[in-house]
mmCIF file of C-alpha atoms and ligand atoms in Angstrom:
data_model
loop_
_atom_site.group_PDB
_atom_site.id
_atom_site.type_symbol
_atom_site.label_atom_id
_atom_site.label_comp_id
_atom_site.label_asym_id
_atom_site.label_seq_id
_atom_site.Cartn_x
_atom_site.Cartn_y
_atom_site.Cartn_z
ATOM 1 C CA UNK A 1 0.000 0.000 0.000
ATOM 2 C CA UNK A 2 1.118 3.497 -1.173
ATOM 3 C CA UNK A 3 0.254 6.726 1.156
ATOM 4 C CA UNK A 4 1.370 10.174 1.978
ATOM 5 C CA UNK A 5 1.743 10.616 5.063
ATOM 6 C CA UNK A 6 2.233 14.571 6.271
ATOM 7 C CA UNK A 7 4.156 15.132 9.602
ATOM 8 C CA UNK A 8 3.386 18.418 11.681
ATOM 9 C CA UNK A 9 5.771 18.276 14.454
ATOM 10 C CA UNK A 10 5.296 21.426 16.344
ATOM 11 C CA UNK A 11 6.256 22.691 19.184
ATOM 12 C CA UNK A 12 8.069 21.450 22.138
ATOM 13 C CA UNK A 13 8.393 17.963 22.383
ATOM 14 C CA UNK A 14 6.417 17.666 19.236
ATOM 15 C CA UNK A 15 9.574 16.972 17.074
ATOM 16 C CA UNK A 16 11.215 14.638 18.920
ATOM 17 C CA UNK A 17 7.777 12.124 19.365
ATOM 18 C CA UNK A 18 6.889 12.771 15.639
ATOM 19 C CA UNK A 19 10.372 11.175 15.012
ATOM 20 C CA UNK A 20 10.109 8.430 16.862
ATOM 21 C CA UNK A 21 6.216 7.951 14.393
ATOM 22 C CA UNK A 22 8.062 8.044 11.764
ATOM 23 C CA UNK A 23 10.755 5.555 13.080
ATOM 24 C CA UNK A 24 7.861 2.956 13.898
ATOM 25 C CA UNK A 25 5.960 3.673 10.407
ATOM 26 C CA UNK A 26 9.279 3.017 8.647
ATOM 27 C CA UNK A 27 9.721 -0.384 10.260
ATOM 28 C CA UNK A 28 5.565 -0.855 9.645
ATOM 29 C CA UNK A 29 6.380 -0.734 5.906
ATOM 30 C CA UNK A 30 9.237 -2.745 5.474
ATOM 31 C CA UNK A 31 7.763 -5.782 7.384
ATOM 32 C CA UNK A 32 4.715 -4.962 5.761
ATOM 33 C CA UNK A 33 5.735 -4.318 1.995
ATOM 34 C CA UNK A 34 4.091 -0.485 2.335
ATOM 35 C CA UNK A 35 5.344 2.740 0.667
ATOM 36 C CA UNK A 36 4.814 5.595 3.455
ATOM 37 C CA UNK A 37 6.143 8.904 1.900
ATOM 38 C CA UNK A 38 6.626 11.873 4.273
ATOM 39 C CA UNK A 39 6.838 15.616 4.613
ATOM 40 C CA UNK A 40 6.904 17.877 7.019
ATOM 41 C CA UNK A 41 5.500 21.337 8.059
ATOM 42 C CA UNK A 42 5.090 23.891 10.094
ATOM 43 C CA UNK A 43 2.647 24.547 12.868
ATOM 44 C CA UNK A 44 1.978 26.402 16.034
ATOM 45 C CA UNK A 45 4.489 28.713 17.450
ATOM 46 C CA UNK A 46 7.409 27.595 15.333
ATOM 47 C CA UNK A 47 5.640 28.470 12.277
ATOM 48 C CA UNK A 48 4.692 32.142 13.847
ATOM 49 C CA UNK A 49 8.625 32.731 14.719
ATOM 50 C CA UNK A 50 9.116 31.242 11.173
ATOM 51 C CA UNK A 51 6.511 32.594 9.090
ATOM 52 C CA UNK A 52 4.168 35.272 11.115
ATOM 53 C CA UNK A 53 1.412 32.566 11.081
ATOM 54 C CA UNK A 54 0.496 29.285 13.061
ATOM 55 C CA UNK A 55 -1.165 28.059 9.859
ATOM 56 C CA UNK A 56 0.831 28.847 6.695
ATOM 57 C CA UNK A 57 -1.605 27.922 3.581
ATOM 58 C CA UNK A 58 1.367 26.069 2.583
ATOM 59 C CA UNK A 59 0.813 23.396 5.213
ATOM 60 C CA UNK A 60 -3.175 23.324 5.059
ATOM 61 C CA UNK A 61 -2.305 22.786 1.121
ATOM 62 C CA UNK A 62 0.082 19.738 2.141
ATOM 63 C CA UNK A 63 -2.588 18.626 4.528
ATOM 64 C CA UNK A 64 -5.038 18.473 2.092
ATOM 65 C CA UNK A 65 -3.129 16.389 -0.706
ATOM 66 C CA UNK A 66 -1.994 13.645 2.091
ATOM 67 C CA UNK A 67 -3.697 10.441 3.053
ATOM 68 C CA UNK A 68 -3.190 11.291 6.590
ATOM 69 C CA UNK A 69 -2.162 13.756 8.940
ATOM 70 C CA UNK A 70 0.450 13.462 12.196
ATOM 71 C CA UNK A 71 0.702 16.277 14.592
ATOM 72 C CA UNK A 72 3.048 16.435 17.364
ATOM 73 C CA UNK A 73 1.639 19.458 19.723
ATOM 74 C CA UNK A 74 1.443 23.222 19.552
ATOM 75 C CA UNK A 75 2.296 25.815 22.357
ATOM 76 C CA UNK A 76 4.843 26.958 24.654
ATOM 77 C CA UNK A 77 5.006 29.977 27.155
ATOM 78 C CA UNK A 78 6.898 31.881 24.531
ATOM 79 C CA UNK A 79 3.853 32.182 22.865
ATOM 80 C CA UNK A 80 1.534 32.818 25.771
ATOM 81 C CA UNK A 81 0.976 36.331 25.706
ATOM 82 C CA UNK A 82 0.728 36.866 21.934
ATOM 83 C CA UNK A 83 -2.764 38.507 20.534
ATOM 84 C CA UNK A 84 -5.189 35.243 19.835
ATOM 85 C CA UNK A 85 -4.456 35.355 16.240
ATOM 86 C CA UNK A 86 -0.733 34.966 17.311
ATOM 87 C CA UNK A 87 -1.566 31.960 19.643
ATOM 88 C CA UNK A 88 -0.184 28.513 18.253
ATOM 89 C CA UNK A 89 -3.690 26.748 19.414
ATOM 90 C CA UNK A 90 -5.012 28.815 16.473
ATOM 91 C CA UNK A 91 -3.021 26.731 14.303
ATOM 92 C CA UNK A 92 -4.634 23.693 15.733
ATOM 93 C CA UNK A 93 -8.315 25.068 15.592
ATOM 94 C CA UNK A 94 -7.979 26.030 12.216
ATOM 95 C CA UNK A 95 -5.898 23.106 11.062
ATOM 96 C CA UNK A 96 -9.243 20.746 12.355
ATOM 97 C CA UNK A 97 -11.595 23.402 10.596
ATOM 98 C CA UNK A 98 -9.674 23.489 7.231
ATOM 99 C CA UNK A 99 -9.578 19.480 7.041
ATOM 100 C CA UNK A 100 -13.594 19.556 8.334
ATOM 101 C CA UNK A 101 -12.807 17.036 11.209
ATOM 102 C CA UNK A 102 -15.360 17.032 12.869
ATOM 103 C CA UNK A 103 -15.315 13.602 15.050
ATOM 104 C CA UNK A 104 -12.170 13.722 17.556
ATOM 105 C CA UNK A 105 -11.794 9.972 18.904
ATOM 106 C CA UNK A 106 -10.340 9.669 22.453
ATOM 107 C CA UNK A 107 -9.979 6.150 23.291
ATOM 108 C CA UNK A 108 -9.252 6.082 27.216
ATOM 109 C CA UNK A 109 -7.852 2.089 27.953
ATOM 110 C CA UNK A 110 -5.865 1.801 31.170
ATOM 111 C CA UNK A 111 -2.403 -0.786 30.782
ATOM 112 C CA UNK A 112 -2.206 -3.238 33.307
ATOM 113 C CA UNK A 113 1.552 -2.276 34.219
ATOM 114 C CA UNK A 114 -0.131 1.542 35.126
ATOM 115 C CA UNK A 115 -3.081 1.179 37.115
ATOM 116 C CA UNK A 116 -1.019 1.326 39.946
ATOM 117 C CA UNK A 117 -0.584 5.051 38.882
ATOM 118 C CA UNK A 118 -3.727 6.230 38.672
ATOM 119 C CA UNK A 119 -4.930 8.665 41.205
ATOM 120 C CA UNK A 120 -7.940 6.004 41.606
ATOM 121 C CA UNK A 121 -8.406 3.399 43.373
ATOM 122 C CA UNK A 122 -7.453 0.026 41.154
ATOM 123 C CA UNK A 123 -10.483 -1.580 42.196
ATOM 124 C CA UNK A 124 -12.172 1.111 41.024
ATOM 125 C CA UNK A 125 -10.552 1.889 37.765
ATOM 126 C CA UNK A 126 -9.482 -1.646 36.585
ATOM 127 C CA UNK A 127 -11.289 -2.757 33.591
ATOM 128 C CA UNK A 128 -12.047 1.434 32.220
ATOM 129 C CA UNK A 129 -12.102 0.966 28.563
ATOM 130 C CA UNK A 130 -14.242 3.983 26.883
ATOM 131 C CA UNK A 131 -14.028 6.122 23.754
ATOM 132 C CA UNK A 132 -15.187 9.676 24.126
ATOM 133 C CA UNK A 133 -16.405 11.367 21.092
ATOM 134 C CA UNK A 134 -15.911 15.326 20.399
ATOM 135 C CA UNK A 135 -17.821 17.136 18.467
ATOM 136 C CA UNK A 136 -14.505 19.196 17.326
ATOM 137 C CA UNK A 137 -15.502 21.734 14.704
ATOM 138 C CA UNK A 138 -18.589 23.550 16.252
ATOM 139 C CA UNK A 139 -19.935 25.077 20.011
ATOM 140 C CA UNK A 140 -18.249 27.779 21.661
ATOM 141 C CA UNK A 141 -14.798 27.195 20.197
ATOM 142 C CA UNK A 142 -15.692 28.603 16.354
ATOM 143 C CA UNK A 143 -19.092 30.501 17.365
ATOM 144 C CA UNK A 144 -19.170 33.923 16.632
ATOM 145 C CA UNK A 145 -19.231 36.892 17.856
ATOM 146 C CA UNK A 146 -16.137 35.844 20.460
ATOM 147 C CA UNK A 147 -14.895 39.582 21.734
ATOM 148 C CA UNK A 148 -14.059 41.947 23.888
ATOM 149 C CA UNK A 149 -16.131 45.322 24.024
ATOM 150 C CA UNK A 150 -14.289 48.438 22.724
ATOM 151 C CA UNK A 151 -14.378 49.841 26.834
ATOM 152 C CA UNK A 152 -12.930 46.127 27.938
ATOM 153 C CA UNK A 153 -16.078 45.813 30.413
ATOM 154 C CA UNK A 154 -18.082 42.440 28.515
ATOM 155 C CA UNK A 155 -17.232 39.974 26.956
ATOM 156 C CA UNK A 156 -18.658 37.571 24.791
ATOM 157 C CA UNK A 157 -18.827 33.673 23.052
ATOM 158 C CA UNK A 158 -21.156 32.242 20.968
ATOM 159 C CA UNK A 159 -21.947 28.626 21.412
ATOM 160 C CA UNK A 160 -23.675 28.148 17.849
ATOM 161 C CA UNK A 161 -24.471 24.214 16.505
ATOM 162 C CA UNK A 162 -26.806 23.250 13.284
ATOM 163 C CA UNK A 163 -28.840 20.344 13.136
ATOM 164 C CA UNK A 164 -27.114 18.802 10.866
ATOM 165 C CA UNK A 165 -23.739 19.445 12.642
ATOM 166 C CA UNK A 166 -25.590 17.267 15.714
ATOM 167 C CA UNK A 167 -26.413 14.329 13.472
ATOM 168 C CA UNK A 168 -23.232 13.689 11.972
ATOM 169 C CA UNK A 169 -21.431 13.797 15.091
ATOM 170 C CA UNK A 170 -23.924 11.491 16.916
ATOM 171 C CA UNK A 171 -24.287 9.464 13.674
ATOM 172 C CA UNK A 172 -20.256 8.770 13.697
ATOM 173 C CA UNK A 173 -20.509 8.093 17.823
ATOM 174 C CA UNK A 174 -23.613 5.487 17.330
ATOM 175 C CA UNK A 175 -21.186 3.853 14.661
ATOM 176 C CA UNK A 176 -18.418 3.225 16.927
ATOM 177 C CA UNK A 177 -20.903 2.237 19.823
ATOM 178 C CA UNK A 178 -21.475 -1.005 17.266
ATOM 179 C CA UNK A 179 -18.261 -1.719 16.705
ATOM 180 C CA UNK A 180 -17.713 -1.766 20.871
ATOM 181 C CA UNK A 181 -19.915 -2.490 23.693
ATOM 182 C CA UNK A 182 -23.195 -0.662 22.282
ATOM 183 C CA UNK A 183 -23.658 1.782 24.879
ATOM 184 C CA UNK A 184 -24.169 5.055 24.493
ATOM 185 C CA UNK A 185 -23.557 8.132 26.769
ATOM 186 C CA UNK A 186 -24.805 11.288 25.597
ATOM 187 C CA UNK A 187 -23.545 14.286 27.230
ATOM 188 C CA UNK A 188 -25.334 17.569 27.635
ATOM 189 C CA UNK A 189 -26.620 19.912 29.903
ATOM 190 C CA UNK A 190 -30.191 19.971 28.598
ATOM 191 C CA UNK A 191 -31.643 21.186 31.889
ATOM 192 C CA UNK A 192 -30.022 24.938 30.585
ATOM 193 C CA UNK A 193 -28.533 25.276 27.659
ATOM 194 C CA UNK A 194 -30.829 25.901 24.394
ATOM 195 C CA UNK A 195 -28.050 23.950 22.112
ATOM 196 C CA UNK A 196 -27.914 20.636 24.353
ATOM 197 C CA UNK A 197 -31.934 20.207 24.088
ATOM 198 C CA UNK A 198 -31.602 19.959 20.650
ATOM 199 C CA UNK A 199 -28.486 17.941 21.059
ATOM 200 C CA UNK A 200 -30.814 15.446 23.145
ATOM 201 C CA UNK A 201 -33.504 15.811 20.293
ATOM 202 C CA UNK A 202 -31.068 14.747 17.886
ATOM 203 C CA UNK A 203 -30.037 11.544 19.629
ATOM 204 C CA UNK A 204 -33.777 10.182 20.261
ATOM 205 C CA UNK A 205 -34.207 11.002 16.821
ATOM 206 C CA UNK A 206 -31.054 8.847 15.856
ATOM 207 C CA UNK A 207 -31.738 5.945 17.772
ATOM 208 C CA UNK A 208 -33.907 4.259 16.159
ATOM 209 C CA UNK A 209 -31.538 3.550 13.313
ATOM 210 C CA UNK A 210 -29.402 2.044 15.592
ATOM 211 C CA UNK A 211 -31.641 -1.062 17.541
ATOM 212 C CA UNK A 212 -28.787 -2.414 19.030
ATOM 213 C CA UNK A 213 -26.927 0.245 20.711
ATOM 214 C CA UNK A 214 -28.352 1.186 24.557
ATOM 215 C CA UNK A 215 -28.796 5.181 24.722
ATOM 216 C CA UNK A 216 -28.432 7.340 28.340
ATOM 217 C CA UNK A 217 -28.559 10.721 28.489
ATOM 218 C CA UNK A 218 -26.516 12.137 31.320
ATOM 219 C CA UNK A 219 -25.933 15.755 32.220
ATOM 220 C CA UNK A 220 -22.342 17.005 32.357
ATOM 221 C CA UNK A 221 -21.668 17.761 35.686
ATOM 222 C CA UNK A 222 -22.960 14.434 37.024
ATOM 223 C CA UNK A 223 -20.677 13.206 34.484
ATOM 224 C CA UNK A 224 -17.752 14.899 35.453
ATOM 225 C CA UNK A 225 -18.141 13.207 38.986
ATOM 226 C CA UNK A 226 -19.281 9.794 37.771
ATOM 227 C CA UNK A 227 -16.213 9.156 35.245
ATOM 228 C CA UNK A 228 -13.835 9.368 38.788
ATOM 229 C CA UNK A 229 -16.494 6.956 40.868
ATOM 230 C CA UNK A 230 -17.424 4.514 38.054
ATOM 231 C CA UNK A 231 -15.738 4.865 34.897
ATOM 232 C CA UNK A 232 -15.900 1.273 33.877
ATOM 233 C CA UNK A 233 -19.906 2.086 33.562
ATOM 234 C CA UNK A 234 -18.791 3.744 30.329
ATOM 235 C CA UNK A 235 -18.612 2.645 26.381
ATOM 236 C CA UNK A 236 -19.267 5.753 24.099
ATOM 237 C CA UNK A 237 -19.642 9.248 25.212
ATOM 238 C CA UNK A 238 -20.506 11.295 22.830
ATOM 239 C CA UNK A 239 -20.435 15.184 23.243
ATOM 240 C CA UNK A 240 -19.869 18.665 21.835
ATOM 241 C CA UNK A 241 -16.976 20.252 21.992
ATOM 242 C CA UNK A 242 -15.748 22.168 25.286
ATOM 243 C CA UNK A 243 -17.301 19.508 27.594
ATOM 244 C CA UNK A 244 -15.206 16.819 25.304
ATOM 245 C CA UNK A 245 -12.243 18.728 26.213
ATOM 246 C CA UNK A 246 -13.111 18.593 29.723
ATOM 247 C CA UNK A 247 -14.277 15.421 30.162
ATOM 248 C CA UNK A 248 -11.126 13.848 27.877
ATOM 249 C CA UNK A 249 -8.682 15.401 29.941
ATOM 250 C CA UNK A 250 -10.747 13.934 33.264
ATOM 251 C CA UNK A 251 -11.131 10.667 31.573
ATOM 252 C CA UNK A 252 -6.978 11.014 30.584
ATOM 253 C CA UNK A 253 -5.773 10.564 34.112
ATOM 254 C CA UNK A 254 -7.651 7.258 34.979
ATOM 255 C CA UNK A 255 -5.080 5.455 33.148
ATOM 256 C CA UNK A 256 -2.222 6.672 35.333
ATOM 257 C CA UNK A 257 -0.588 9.028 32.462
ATOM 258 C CA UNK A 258 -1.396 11.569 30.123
ATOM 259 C CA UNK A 259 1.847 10.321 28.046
ATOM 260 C CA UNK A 260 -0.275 7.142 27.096
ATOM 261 C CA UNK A 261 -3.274 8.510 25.345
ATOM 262 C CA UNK A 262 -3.684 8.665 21.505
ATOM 263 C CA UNK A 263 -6.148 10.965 19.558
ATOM 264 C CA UNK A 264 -7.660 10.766 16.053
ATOM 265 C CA UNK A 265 -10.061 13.967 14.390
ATOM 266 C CA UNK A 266 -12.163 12.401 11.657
ATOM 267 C CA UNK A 267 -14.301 13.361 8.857
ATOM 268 C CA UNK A 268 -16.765 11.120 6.951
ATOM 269 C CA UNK A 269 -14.243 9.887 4.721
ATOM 270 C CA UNK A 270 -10.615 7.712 5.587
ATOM 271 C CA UNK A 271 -8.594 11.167 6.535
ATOM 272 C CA UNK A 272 -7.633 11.736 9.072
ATOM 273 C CA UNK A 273 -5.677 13.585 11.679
ATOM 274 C CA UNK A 274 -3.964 11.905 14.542
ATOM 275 C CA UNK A 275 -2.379 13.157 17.615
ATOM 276 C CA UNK A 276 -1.011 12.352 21.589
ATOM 277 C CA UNK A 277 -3.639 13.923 23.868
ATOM 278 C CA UNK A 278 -0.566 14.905 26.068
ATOM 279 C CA UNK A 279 0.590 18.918 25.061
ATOM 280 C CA UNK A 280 4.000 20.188 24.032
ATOM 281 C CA UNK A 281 5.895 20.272 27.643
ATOM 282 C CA UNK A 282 7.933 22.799 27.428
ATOM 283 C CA UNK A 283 9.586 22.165 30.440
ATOM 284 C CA UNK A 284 11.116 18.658 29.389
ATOM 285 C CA UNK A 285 11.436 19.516 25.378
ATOM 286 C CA UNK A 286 14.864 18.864 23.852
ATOM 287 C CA UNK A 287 16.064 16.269 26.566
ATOM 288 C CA UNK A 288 15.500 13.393 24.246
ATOM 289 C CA UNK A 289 13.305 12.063 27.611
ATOM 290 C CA UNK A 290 9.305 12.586 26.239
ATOM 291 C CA UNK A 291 7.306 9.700 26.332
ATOM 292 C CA UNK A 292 6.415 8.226 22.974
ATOM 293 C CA UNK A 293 4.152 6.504 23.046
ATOM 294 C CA UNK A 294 0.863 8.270 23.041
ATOM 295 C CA UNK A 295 2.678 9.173 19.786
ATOM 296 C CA UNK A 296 2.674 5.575 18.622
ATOM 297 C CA UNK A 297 -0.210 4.718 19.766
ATOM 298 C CA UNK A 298 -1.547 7.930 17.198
ATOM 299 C CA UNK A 299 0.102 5.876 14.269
ATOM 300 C CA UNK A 300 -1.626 2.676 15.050
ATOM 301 C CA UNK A 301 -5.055 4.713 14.846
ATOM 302 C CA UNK A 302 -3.795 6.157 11.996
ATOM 303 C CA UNK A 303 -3.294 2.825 10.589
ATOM 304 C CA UNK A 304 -6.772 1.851 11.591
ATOM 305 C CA UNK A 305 -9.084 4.133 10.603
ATOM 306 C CA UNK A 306 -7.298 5.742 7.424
ATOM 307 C CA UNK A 307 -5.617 2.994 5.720
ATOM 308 C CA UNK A 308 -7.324 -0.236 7.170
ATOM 309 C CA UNK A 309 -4.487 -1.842 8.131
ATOM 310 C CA UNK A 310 -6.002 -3.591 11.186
ATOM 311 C CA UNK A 311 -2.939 -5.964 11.496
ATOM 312 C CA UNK A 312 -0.382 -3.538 11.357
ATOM 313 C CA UNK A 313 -1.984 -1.186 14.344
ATOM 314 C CA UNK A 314 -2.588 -4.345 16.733
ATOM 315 C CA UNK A 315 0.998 -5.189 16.378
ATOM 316 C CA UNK A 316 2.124 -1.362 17.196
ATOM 317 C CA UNK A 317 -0.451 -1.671 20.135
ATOM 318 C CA UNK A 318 0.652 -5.374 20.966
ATOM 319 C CA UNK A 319 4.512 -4.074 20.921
ATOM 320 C CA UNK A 320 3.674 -1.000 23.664
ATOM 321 C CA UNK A 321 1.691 -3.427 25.789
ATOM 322 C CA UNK A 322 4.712 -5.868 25.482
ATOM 323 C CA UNK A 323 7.270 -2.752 26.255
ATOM 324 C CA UNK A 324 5.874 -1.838 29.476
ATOM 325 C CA UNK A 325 5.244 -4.993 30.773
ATOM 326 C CA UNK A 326 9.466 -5.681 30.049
ATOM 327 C CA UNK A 327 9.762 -3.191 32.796
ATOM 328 C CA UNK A 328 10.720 -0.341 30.126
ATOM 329 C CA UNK A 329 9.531 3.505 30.760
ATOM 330 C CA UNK A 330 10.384 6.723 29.959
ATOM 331 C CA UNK A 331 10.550 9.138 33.099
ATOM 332 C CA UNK A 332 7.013 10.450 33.140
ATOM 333 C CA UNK A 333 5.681 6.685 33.964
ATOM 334 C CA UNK A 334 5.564 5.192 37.221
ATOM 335 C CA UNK A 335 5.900 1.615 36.588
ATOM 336 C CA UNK A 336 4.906 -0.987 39.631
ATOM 337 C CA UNK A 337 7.916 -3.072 40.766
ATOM 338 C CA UNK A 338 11.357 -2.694 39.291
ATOM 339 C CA UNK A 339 11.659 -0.920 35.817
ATOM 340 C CA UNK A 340 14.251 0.196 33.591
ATOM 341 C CA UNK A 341 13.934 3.578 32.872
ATOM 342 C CA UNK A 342 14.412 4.927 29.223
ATOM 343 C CA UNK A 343 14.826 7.989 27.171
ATOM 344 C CA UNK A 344 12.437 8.613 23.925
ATOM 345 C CA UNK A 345 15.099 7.689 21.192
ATOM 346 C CA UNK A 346 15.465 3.795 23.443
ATOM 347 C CA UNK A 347 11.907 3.666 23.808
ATOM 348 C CA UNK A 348 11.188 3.769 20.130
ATOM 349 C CA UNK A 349 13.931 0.967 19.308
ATOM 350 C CA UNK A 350 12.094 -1.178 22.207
ATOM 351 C CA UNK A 351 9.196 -0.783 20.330
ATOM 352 C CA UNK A 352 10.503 -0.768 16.348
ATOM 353 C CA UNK A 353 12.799 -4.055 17.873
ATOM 354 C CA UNK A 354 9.597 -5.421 18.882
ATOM 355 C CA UNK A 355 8.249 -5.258 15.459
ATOM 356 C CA UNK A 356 10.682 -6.573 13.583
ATOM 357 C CA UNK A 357 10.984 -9.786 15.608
ATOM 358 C CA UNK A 358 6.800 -10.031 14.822
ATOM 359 C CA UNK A 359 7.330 -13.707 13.631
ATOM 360 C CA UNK A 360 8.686 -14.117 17.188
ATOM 361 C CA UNK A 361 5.972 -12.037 18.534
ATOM 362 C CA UNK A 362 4.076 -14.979 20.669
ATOM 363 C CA UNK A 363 7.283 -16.451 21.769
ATOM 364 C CA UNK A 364 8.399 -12.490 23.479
ATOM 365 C CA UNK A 365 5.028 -11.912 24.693
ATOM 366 C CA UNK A 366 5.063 -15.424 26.546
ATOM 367 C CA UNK A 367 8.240 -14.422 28.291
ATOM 368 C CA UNK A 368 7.141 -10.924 29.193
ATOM 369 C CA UNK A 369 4.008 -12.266 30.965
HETATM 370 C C1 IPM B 1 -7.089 19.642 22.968
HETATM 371 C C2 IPM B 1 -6.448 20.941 23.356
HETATM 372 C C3 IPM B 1 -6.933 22.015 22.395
HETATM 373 C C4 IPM B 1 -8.439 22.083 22.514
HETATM 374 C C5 IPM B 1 -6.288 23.392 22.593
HETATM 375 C C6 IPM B 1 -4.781 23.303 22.529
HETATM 376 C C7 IPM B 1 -6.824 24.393 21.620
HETATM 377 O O1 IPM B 1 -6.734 21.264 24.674
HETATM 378 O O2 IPM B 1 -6.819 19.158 21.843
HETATM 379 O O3 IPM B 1 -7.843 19.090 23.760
HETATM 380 O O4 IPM B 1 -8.963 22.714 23.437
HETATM 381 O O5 IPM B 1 -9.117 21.487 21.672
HETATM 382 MN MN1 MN B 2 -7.882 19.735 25.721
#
């Protein structure tokens, strides 16, 4: 299989985990007979310092003629106090608009090796496997007006969603509800806000089509609380856009790290845009010490959902799995019991090793157990 991949490293720590993608993809294709082409462009604050823009149409151009998108992570506190046009988020924002991805896919699936980590309770925790789905191209983050009065005394946002933009979102989080556990979680605050009854509206409506998949409605709030006390009670959330960004970096921590979690913004067709969950981290970027493998684990849903390669992502998600139960981590994981600790450049030959050796792949994963 032929694709173009496009790489958007970033900012901070961006580069050095997009390497290690492209380290694993390269070893993907030559076990695997593919032909992954790359190229890479700017985003985010590195693209303002380099080009007076967090998007140049350059890159939105490259974007558009790829396969599939990578993205490392945008920011830095260089960039903090730079007008909002100057911010490297806005790179990100429009970047998702641009490419019309609506549908951000946060899988949340704890690893037995990090439970331990987790600021809850095993017993309470072990077992969470749930996908939440953002709506990521609507609500509060595009609406407009978003401004400032002229005398600096209001403010104000617009949270703004069409019908349509409702159905499509719930439509692609029913889907994925039948390819898991089919259960449903809608996510609203319907008792208030004029944009989550007709979010709720939309999801009666859509039900029907869907017979097999259970459907709850919760409000956020009670949400928010019930994703720390029972989080294994979750399949599917499904949500719009600021409380998906809430919720996913709630739901992020019940695995134990943020350095584990993979992301991938969808549109109705096989592009895609993948990306860690975790940010930039300024504070560690350039040490050659980031964790990976939320990364990786970006690749493998890359693999998934934009090329079908279903064999290819299990064994990238059967090789991290088989990593961290060798006792291997970079310094941002806690591991339980004795561990060798690793920097990013080690982690990634663990892991591209791993691959390599697939023949022997049920052999190594009977000694790691
Ligand atoms: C995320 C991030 C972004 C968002 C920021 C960087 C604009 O927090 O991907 O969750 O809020 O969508
Ligand atoms: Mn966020």
């Amino acid at each position: 299989m032929k694709k173009k991949i496009v790489l958007l490293p970033g900012d901070g720590i961006g580069a050095e985990v997009i390497e290690s993608a492209k380290e694993v993809l390269e070893a993907i294709a030559d076990e695997f007979n593919h032909s992954f082409t790359f190229s890479t462009h700017d985003i985010g604050g590195i693209s303002i310092d380099k080009h007076g823009t967090p998007l140049p149409d350059e890159t939105v151009k490259a974007c558009k003629e790829a396969d599939a998108v990578l993205l490392g992570a945008v920011g830095g506190p260089k960039w903090d106090n730079n007008p909002s046009h100057l911010r490297p988020e806005r790179g990100l924002l429009g970047i998702r608009k641009e490419l019309d991805l609506f549908a951000n896919l946060r899988p949340v699936k704890g690893f037995k090796k990090l439970l331990h980590a987790s600021p809850l309770k095993e017993s309470v925790v072990a077992g969470s496997d749930l996908l939440i789905v953002r709506e990521l191209t609507g609500g509060l983050y595009f609406g407009t007006p978003s401004e400032r009065s002229e005398d600096g005394q209001s403010v104000v946002d617009t949270l703004a969603y069409t019908k349509a933009e409702i159905e499509r979102i719930v439509d692609n989080a029913f889907q994925c509800a039948q390819r898991r556990r089919k259960h449903l979680t809608s996510v609203d605050k319907a008792n208030v806000l004029e944009s989550s009854k007709l979010w709720r509206e939309v999801v009666e409506e859509k039900k029907a089509q869907y017979p097999d998949v259970t459907v709850e409605h919760t409000l956020v709030d009670a949400t928010a609380m019930k994703l720390i006390t029972a989080p294994t009670e979750f399949d599917v959330i499904v949500t719009e856009n600021m409380f998906g960004d809430i919720l996913s970096d709630e739901a992020s921590v019940l695995t134990g790290s943020l350095g584990m979690l993979p992301s991938a913004s969808l549109r109705d067709d096989s592009f895609g845009l993948y990306e860690p969950v975790h940010g930039s981290a300024p504070d560690i970027a350039g040490q050659g010490i980031a964790n990976p493998l939320a990364m990786i684990l970006s690749t493998a849903l890359m693999l998934k959902h934009s090329f079908h390669l279903d064999k290819e992502a299990n064994l990238i998600e059967e090789a991290v799995e088989a990593v961290l139960n060798d006792g291997y981590h970079t310094a941002d994981l806690k591991l339980q019991g004795e561990g060798h600790k690793v920097d990013t450049n080690t982690m990634t030959k663990l892991i591209v090793e791993f691959i390599k050796s697939e023949s022997a792949t049920i052999s190594i994963l009977g000694c790691y157990s």
